[in-house]
PDB file of C-alpha atoms in Angstrom:
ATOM      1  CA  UNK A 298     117.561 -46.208 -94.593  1.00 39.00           C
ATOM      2  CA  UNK A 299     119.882 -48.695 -92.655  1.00 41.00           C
ATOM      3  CA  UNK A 300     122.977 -47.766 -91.765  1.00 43.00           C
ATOM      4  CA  UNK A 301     125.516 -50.308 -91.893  1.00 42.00           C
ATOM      5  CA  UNK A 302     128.872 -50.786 -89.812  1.00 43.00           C
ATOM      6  CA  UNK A 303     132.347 -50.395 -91.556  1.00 45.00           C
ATOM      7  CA  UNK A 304     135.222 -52.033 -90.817  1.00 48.00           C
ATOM      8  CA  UNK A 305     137.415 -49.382 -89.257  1.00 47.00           C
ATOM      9  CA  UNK A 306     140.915 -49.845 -90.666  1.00 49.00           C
ATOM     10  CA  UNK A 307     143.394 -47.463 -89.581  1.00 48.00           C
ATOM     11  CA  UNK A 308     146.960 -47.086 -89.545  1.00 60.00           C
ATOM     12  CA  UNK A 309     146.755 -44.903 -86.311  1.00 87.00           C
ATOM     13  CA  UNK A 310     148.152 -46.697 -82.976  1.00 93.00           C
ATOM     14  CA  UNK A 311     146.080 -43.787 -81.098  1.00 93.00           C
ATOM     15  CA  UNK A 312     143.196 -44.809 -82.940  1.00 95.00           C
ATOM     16  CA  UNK A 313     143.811 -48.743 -82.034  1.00 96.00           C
ATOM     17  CA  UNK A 314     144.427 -47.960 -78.517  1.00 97.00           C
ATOM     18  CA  UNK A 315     140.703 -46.020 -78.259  1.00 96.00           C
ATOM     19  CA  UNK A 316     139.062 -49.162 -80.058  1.00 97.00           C
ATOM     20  CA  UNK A 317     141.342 -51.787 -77.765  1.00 98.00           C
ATOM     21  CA  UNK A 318     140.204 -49.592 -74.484  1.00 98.00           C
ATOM     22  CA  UNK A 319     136.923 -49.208 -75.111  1.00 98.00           C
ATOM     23  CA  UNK A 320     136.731 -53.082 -75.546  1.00 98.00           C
ATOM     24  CA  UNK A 321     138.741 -53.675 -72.290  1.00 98.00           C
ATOM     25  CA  UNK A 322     136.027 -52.093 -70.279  1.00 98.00           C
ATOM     26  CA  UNK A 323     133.551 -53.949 -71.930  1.00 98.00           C
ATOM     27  CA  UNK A 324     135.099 -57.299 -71.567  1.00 98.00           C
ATOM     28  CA  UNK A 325     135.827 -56.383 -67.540  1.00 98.00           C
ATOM     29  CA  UNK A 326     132.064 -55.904 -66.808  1.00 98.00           C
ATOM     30  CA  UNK A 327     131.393 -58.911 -68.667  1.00 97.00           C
ATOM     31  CA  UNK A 328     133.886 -60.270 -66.297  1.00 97.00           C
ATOM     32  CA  UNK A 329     132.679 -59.281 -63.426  1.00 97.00           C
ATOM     33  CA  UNK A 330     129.391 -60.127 -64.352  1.00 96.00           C
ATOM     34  CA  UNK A 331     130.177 -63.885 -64.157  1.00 95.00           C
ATOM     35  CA  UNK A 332     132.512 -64.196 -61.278  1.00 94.00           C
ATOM     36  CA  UNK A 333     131.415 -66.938 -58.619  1.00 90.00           C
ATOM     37  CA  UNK A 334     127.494 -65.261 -57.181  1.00 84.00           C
ATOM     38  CA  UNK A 335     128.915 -67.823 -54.151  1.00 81.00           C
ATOM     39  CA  UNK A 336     131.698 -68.711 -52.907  1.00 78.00           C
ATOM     40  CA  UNK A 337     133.345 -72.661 -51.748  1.00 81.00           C
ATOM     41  CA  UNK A 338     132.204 -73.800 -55.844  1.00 87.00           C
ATOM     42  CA  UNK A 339     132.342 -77.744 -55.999  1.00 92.00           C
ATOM     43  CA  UNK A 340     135.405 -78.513 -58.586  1.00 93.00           C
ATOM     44  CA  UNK A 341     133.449 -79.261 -61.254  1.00 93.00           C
ATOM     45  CA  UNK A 342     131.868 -76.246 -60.616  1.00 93.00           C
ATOM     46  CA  UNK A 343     134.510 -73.658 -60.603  1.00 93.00           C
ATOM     47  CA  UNK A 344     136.337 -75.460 -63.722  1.00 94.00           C
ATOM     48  CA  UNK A 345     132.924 -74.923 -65.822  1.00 95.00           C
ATOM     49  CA  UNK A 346     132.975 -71.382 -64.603  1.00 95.00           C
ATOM     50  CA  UNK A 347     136.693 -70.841 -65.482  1.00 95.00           C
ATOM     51  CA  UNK A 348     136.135 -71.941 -69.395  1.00 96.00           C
ATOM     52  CA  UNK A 349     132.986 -70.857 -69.738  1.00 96.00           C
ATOM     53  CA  UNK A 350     134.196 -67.313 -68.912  1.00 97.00           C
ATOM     54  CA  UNK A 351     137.096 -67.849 -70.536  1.00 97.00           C
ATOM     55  CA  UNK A 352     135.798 -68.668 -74.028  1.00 97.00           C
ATOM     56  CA  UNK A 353     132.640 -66.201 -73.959  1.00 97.00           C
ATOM     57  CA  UNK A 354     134.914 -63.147 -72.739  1.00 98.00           C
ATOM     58  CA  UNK A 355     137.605 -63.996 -75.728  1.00 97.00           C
ATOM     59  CA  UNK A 356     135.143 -64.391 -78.083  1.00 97.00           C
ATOM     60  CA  UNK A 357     133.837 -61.338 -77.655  1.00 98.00           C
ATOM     61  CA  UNK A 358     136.817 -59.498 -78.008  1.00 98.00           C
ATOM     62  CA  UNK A 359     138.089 -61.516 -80.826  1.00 97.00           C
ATOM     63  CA  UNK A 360     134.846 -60.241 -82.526  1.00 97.00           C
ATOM     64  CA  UNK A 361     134.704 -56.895 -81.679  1.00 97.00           C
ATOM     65  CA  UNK A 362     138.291 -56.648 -83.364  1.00 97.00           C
ATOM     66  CA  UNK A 363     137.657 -58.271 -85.819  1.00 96.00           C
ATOM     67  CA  UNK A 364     134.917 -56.655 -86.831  1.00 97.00           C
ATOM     68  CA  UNK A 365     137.456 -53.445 -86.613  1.00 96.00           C
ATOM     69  CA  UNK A 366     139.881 -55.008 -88.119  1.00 96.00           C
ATOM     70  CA  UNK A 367     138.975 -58.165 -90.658  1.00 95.00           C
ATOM     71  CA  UNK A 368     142.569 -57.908 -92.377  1.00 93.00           C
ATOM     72  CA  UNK A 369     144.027 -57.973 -89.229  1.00 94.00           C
ATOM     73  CA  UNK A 370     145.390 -61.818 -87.252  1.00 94.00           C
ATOM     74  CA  UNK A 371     145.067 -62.764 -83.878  1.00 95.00           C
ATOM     75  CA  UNK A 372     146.673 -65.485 -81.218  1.00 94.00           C
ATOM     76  CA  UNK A 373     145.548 -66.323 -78.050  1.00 93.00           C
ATOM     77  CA  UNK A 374     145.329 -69.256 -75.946  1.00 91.00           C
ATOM     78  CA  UNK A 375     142.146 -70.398 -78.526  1.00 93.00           C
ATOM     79  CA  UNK A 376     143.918 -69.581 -81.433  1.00 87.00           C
ATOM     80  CA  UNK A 377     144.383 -72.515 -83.869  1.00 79.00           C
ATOM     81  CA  UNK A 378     147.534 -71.026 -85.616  1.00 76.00           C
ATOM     82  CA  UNK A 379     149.633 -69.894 -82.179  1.00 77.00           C
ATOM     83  CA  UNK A 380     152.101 -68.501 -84.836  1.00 78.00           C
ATOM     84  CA  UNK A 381     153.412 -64.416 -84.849  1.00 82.00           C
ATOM     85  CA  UNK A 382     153.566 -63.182 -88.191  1.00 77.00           C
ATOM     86  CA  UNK A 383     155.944 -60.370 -88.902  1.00 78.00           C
ATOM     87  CA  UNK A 384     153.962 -59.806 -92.849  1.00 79.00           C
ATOM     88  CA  UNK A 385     150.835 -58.665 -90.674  1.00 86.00           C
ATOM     89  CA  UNK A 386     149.088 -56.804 -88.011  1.00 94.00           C
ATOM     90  CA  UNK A 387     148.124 -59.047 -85.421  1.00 95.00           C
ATOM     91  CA  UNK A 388     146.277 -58.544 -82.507  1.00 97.00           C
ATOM     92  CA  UNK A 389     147.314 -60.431 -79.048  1.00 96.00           C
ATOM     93  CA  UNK A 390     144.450 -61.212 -76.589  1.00 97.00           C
ATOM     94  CA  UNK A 391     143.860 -62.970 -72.973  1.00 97.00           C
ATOM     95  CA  UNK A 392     140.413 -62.725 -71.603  1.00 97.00           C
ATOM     96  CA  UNK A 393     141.312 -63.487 -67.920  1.00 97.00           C
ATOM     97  CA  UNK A 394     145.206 -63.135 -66.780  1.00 95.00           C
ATOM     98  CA  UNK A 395     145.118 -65.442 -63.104  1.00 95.00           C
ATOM     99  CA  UNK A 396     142.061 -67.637 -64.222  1.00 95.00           C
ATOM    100  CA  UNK A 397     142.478 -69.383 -61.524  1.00 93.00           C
ATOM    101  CA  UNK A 398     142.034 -66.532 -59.048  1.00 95.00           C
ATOM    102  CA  UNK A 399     138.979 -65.590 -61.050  1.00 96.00           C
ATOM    103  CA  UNK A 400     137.127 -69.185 -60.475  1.00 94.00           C
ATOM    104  CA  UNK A 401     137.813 -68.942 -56.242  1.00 93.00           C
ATOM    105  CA  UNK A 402     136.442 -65.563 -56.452  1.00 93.00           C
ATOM    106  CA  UNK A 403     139.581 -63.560 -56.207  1.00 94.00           C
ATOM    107  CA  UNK A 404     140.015 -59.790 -57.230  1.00 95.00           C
ATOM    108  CA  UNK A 405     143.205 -60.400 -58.587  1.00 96.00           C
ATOM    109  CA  UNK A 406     142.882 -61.177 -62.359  1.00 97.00           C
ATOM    110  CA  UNK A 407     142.965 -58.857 -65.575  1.00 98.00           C
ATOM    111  CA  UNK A 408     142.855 -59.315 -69.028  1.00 98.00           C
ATOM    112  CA  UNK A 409     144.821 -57.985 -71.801  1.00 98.00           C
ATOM    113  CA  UNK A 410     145.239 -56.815 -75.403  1.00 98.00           C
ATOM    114  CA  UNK A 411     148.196 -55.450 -77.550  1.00 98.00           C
ATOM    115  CA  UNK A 412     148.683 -54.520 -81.071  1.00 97.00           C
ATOM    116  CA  UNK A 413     151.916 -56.064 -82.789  1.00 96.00           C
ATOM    117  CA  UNK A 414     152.990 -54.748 -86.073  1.00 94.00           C
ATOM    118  CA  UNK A 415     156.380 -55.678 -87.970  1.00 91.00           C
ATOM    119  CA  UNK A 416     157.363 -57.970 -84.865  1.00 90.00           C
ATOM    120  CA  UNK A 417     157.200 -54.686 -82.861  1.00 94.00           C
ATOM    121  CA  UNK A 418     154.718 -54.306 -80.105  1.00 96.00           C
ATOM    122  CA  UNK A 419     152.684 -51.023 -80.399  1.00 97.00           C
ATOM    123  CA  UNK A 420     150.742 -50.589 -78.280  1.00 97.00           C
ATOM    124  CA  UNK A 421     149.106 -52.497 -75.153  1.00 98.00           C
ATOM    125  CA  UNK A 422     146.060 -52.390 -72.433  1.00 98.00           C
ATOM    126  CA  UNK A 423     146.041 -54.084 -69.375  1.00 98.00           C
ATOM    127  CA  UNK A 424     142.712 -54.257 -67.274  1.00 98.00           C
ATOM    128  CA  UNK A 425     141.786 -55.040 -63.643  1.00 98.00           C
ATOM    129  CA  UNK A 426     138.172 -54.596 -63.392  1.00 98.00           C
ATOM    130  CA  UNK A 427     137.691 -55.196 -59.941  1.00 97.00           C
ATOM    131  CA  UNK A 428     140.525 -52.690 -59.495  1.00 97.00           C
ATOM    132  CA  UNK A 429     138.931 -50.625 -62.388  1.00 97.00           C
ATOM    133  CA  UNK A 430     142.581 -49.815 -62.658  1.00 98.00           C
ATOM    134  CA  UNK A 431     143.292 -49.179 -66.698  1.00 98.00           C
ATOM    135  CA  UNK A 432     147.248 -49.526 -67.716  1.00 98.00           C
ATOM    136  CA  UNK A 433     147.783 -48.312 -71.426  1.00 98.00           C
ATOM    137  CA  UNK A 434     150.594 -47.581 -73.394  1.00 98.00           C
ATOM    138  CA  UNK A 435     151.876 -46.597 -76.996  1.00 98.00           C
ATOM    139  CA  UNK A 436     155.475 -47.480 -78.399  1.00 97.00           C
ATOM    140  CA  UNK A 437     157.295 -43.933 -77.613  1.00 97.00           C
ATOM    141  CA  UNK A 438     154.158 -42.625 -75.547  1.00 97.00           C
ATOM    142  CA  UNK A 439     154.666 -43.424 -72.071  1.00 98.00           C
ATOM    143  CA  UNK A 440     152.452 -45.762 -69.752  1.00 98.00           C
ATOM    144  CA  UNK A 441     149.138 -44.452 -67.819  1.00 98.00           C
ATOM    145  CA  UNK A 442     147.098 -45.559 -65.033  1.00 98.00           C
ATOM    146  CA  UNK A 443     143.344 -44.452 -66.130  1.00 98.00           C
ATOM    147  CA  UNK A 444     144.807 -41.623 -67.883  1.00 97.00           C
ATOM    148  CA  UNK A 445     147.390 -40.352 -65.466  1.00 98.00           C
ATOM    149  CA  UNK A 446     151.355 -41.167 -66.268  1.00 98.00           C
ATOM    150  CA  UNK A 447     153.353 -43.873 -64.798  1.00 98.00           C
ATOM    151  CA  UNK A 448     156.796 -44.693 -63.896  1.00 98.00           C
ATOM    152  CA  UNK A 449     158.777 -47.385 -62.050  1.00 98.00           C
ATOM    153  CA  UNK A 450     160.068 -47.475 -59.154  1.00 98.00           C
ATOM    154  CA  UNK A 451     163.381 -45.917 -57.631  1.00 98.00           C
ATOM    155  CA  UNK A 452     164.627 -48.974 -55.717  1.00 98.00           C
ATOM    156  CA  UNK A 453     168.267 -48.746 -55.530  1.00 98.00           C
ATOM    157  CA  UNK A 454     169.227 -52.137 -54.512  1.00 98.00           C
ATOM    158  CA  UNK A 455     167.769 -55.805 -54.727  1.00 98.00           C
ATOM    159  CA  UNK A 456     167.713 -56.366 -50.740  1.00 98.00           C
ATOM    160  CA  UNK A 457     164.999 -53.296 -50.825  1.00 98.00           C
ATOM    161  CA  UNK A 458     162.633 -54.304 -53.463  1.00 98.00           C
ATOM    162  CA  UNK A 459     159.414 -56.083 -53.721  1.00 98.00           C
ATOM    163  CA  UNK A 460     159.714 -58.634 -56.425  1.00 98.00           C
ATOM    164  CA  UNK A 461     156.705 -61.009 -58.145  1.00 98.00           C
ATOM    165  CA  UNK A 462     156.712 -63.937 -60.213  1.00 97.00           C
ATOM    166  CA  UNK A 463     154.456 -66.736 -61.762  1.00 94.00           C
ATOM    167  CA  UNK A 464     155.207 -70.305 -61.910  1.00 91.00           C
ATOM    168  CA  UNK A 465     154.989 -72.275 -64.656  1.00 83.00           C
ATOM    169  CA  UNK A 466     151.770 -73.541 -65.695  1.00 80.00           C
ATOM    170  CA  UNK A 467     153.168 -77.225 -65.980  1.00 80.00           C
ATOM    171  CA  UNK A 468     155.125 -77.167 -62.622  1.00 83.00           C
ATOM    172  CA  UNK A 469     153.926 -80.339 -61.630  1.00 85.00           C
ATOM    173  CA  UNK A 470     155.279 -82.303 -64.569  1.00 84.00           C
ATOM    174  CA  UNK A 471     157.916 -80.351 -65.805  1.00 80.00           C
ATOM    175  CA  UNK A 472     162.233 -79.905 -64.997  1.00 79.00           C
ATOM    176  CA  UNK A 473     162.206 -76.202 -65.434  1.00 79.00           C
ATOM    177  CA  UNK A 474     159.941 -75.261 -62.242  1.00 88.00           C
ATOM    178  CA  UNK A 475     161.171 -71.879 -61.524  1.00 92.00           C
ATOM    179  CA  UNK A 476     161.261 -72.865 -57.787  1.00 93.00           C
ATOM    180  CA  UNK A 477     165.511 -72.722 -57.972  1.00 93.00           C
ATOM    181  CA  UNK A 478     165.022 -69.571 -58.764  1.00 95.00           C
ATOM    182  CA  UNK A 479     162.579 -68.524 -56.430  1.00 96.00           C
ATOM    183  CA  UNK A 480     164.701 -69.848 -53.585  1.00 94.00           C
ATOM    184  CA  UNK A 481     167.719 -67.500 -54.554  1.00 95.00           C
ATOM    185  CA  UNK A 482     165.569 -64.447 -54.762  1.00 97.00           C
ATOM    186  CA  UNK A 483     163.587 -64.576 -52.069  1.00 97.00           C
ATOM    187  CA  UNK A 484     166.768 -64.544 -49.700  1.00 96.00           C
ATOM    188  CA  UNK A 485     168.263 -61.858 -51.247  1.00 97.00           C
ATOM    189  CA  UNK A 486     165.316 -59.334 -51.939  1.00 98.00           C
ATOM    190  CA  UNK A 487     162.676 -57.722 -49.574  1.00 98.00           C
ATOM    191  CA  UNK A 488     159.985 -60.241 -50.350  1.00 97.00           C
ATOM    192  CA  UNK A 489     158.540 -62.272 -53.680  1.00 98.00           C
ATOM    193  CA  UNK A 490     154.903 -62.452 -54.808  1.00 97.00           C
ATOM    194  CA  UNK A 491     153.146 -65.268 -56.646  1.00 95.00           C
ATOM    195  CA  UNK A 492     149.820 -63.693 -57.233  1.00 94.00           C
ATOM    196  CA  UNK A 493     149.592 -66.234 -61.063  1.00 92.00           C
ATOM    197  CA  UNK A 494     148.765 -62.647 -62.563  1.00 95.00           C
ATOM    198  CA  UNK A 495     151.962 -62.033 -64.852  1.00 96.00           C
ATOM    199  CA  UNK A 496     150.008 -59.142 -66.950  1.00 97.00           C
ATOM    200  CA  UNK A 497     148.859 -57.501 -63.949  1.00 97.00           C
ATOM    201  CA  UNK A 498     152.124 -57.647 -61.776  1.00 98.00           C
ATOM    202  CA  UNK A 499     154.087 -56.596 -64.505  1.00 98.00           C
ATOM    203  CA  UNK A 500     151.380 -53.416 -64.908  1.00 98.00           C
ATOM    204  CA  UNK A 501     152.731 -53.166 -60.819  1.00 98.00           C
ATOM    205  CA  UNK A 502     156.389 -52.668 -62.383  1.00 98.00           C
ATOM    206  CA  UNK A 503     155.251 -50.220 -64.556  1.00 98.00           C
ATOM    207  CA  UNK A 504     153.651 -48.350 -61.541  1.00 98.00           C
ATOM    208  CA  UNK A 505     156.635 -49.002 -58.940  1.00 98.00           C
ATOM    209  CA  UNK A 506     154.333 -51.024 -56.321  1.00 98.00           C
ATOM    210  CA  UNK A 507     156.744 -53.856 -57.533  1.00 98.00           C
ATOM    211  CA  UNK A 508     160.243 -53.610 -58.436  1.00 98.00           C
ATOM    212  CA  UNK A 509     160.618 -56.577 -60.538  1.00 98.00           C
ATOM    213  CA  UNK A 510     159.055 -59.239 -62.042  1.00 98.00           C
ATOM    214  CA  UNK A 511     160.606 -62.509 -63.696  1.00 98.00           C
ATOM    215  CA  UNK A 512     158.689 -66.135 -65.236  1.00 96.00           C
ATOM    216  CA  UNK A 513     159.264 -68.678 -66.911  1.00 92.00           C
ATOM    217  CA  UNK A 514     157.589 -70.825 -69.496  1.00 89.00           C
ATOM    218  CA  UNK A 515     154.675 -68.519 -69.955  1.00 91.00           C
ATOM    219  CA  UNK A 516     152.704 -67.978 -72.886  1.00 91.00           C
ATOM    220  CA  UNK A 517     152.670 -64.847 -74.972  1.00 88.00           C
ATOM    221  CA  UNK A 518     149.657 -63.551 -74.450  1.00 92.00           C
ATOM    222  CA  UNK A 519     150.616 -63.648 -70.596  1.00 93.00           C
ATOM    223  CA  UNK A 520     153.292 -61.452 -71.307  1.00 96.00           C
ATOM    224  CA  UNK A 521     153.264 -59.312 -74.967  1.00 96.00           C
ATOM    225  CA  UNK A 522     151.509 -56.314 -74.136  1.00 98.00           C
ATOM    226  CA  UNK A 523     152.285 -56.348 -70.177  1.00 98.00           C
ATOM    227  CA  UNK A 524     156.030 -55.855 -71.048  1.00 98.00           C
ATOM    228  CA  UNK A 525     155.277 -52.703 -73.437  1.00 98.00           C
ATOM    229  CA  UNK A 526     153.884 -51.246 -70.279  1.00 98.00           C
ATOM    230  CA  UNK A 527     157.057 -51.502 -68.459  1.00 98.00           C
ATOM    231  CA  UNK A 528     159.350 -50.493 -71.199  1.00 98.00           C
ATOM    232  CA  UNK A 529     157.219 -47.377 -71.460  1.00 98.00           C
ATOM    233  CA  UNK A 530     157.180 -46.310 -68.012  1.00 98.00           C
ATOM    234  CA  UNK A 531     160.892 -46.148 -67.858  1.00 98.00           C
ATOM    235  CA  UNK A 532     161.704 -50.078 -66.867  1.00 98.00           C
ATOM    236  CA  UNK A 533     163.839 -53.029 -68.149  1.00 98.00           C
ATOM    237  CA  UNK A 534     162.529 -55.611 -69.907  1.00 98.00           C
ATOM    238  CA  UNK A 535     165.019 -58.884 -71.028  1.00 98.00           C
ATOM    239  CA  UNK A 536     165.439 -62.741 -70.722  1.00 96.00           C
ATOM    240  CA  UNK A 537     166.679 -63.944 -67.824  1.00 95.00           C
ATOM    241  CA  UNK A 538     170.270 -63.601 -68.766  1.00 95.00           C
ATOM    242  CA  UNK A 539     169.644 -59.987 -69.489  1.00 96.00           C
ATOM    243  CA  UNK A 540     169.602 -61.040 -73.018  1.00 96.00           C
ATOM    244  CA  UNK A 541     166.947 -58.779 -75.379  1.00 95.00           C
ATOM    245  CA  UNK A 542     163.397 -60.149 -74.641  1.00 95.00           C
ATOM    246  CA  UNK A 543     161.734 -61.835 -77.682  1.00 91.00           C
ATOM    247  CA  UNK A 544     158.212 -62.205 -77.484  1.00 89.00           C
ATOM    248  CA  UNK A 545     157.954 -65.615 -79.282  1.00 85.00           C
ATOM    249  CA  UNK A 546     159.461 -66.971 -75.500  1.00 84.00           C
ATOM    250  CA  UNK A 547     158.041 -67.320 -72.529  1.00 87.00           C
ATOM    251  CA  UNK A 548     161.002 -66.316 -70.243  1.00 93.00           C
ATOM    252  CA  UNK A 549     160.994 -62.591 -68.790  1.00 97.00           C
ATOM    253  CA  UNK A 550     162.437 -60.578 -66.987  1.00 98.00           C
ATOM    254  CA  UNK A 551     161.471 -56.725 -65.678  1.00 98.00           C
ATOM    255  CA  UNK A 552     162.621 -54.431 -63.539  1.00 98.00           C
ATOM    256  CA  UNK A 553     162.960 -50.678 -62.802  1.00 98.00           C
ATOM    257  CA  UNK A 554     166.170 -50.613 -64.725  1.00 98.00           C
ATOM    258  CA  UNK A 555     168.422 -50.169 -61.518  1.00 98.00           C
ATOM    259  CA  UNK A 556     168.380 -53.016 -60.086  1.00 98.00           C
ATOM    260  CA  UNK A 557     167.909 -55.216 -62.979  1.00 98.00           C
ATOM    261  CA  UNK A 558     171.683 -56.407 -63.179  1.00 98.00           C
ATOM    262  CA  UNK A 559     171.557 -57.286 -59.539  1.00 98.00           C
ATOM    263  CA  UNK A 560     168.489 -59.750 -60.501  1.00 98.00           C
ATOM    264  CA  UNK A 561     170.133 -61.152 -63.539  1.00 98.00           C
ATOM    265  CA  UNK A 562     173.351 -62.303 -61.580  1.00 97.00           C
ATOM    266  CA  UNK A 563     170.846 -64.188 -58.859  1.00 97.00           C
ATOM    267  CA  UNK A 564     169.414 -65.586 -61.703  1.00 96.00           C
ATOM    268  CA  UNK A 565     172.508 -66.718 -63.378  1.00 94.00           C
ATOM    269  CA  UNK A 566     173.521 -67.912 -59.267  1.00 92.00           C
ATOM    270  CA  UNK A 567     170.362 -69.963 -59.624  1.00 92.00           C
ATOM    271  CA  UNK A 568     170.516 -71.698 -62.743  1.00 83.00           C
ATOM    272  CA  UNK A 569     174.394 -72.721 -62.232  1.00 80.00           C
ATOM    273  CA  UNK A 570     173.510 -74.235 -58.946  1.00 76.00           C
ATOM    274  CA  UNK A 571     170.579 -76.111 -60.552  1.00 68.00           C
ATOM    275  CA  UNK A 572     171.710 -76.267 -63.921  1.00 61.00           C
ATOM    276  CA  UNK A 573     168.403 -74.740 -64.848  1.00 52.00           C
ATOM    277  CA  UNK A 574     167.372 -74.360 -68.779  1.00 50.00           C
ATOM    278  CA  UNK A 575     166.910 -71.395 -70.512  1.00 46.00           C
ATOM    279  CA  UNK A 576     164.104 -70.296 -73.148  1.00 43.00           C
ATOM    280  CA  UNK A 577     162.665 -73.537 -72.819  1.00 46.00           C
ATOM    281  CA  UNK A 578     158.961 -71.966 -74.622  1.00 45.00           C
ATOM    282  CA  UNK A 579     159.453 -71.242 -77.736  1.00 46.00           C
ATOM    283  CA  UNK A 580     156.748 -70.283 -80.590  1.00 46.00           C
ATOM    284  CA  UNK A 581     157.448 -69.976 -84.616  1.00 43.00           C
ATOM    285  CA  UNK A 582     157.846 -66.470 -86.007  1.00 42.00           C
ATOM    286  CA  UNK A 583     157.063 -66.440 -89.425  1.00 39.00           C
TER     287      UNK A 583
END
């Protein structure tokens, strides 16, 4: 007798968050499985890596939940229909967070997955394989590192903390570069980052090795279940006016909490000088 697999619908986050870790792992092996066997990769090259990678890793999770979870929607930078729908489970996935890191070679990319229900994140999982470092959270659980809790940092003041940032994925074309405002924080904090991993440098806020992280024009999936992971451990999460963060934008801004209103009025600095927009990203919510 054959036994055949059921779709496993549940309504328990703790249940989503074993089926959503267990597939995490997976898809980091798979990961590093296919990173660059040598390194100085011709152009051509490297790009075929990148989106090879790319597509077989998300397809693999996309599959794997939806096998899960068949009722369930998804978006992701291969979704058709980059819509959230608040009449709907949906499931929020990015196979490699810093792909271009992950085509030179470099240990510093992730991927990510988080559950939204009723417009409401629920839960999220952020992986570094190289790093085998596992961030999870529930809504109203807490964050944890491979199982251990998490909090931010304690940074009192904006001229103390380590800050990190990602610039916009159309700098070279676009007004809204995020460079004005990189110039006003980096003079007034201890030092700022651009590692192009915003998942896994927010994950850093959540942990206190950074005390803040801020982007602009970034895609959901770069952000959705990264920012649950802050919330949880005890941080700030907002626009960059300090106005609620909505996940259908690609503007954010997190901190440890205590020195997020310091960061907010260099911001604000910024964008008067430079006249900067704001929420420039914007995806339907229906």
């Amino acid at each position: 007798m054959t036994n055949t697999l059921k779709p496993v619908e549940t309504t328990s986050n703790a249940n989503y968050l074993k089926v959503a870790r267990n597939i995490a792992k997976k898809s980091g092996e798979l990961l590093v499985e296919r990173l660059p066997s040598e390194l100085n990769l011709a152009v051509r090259q490297r790009r075929i890596l990148m989106e090879s990678a790319d597509r077989e890793v998300h397809d693999y999770m996309y599959n794997e939940l939806k096998l899960h979870y068949p009722s369930h929607s998804f978006i992701s930078v291969f979704s058709k229909n980059q819509k959230f729908h608040k009449d709907r489970p949906q499931w929020v996935i990015d196979p490699i967070v810093g792909l271009a890191n992950f085509g030179h070679g470099d240990p510093g990319f992730a991927l990510s997955i988080a559950f939204v229900e009723n417009g409401i994140t629920e839960l999220a999982v952020v992986y570094s394989p190289i790093f085998e470092q596992l961030f999870t959270a529930i809504k109203g659980g807490g964050t944890y590192l491979n199982g251990q809790k998490i909090q931010v940092s304690r940074t009192g003041e904006l001229q103390d903390s380590l800050l990190s940032t990602r610039f916009p994925y159309d700098i070279r074309t676009s007004n809204v570069t995020n460079l004005e405002i990189f110039a006003e924080l980096i003079l007034k904090a201890e030092s700022v980052r651009n590692n192009a991993t915003a998942s896994l440098d927010l994950a850093y806020v959540a942990s206190g090795q950074y005390d803040g992280f801020w982007a602009i024009n970034m895609n959901p999936w770069d952000l959705v279940a990264a920012a649950l992971l802050v919330e949880e451990a005890g941080g700030k999460v907002t626009g960059l006016s300090g106005e609620p963060y909505q996940m259908e934008f690609g503007n954010i801004l997190a901190t440890n909490g205590v020195i997020h209103n310091e960061v907010v009025k260099a911001i604000t600095e910024a964008k008067s000088k430079y006249e900067i927009e704001n929420q420039t990203s914007k995806r339907t919510t229906i």
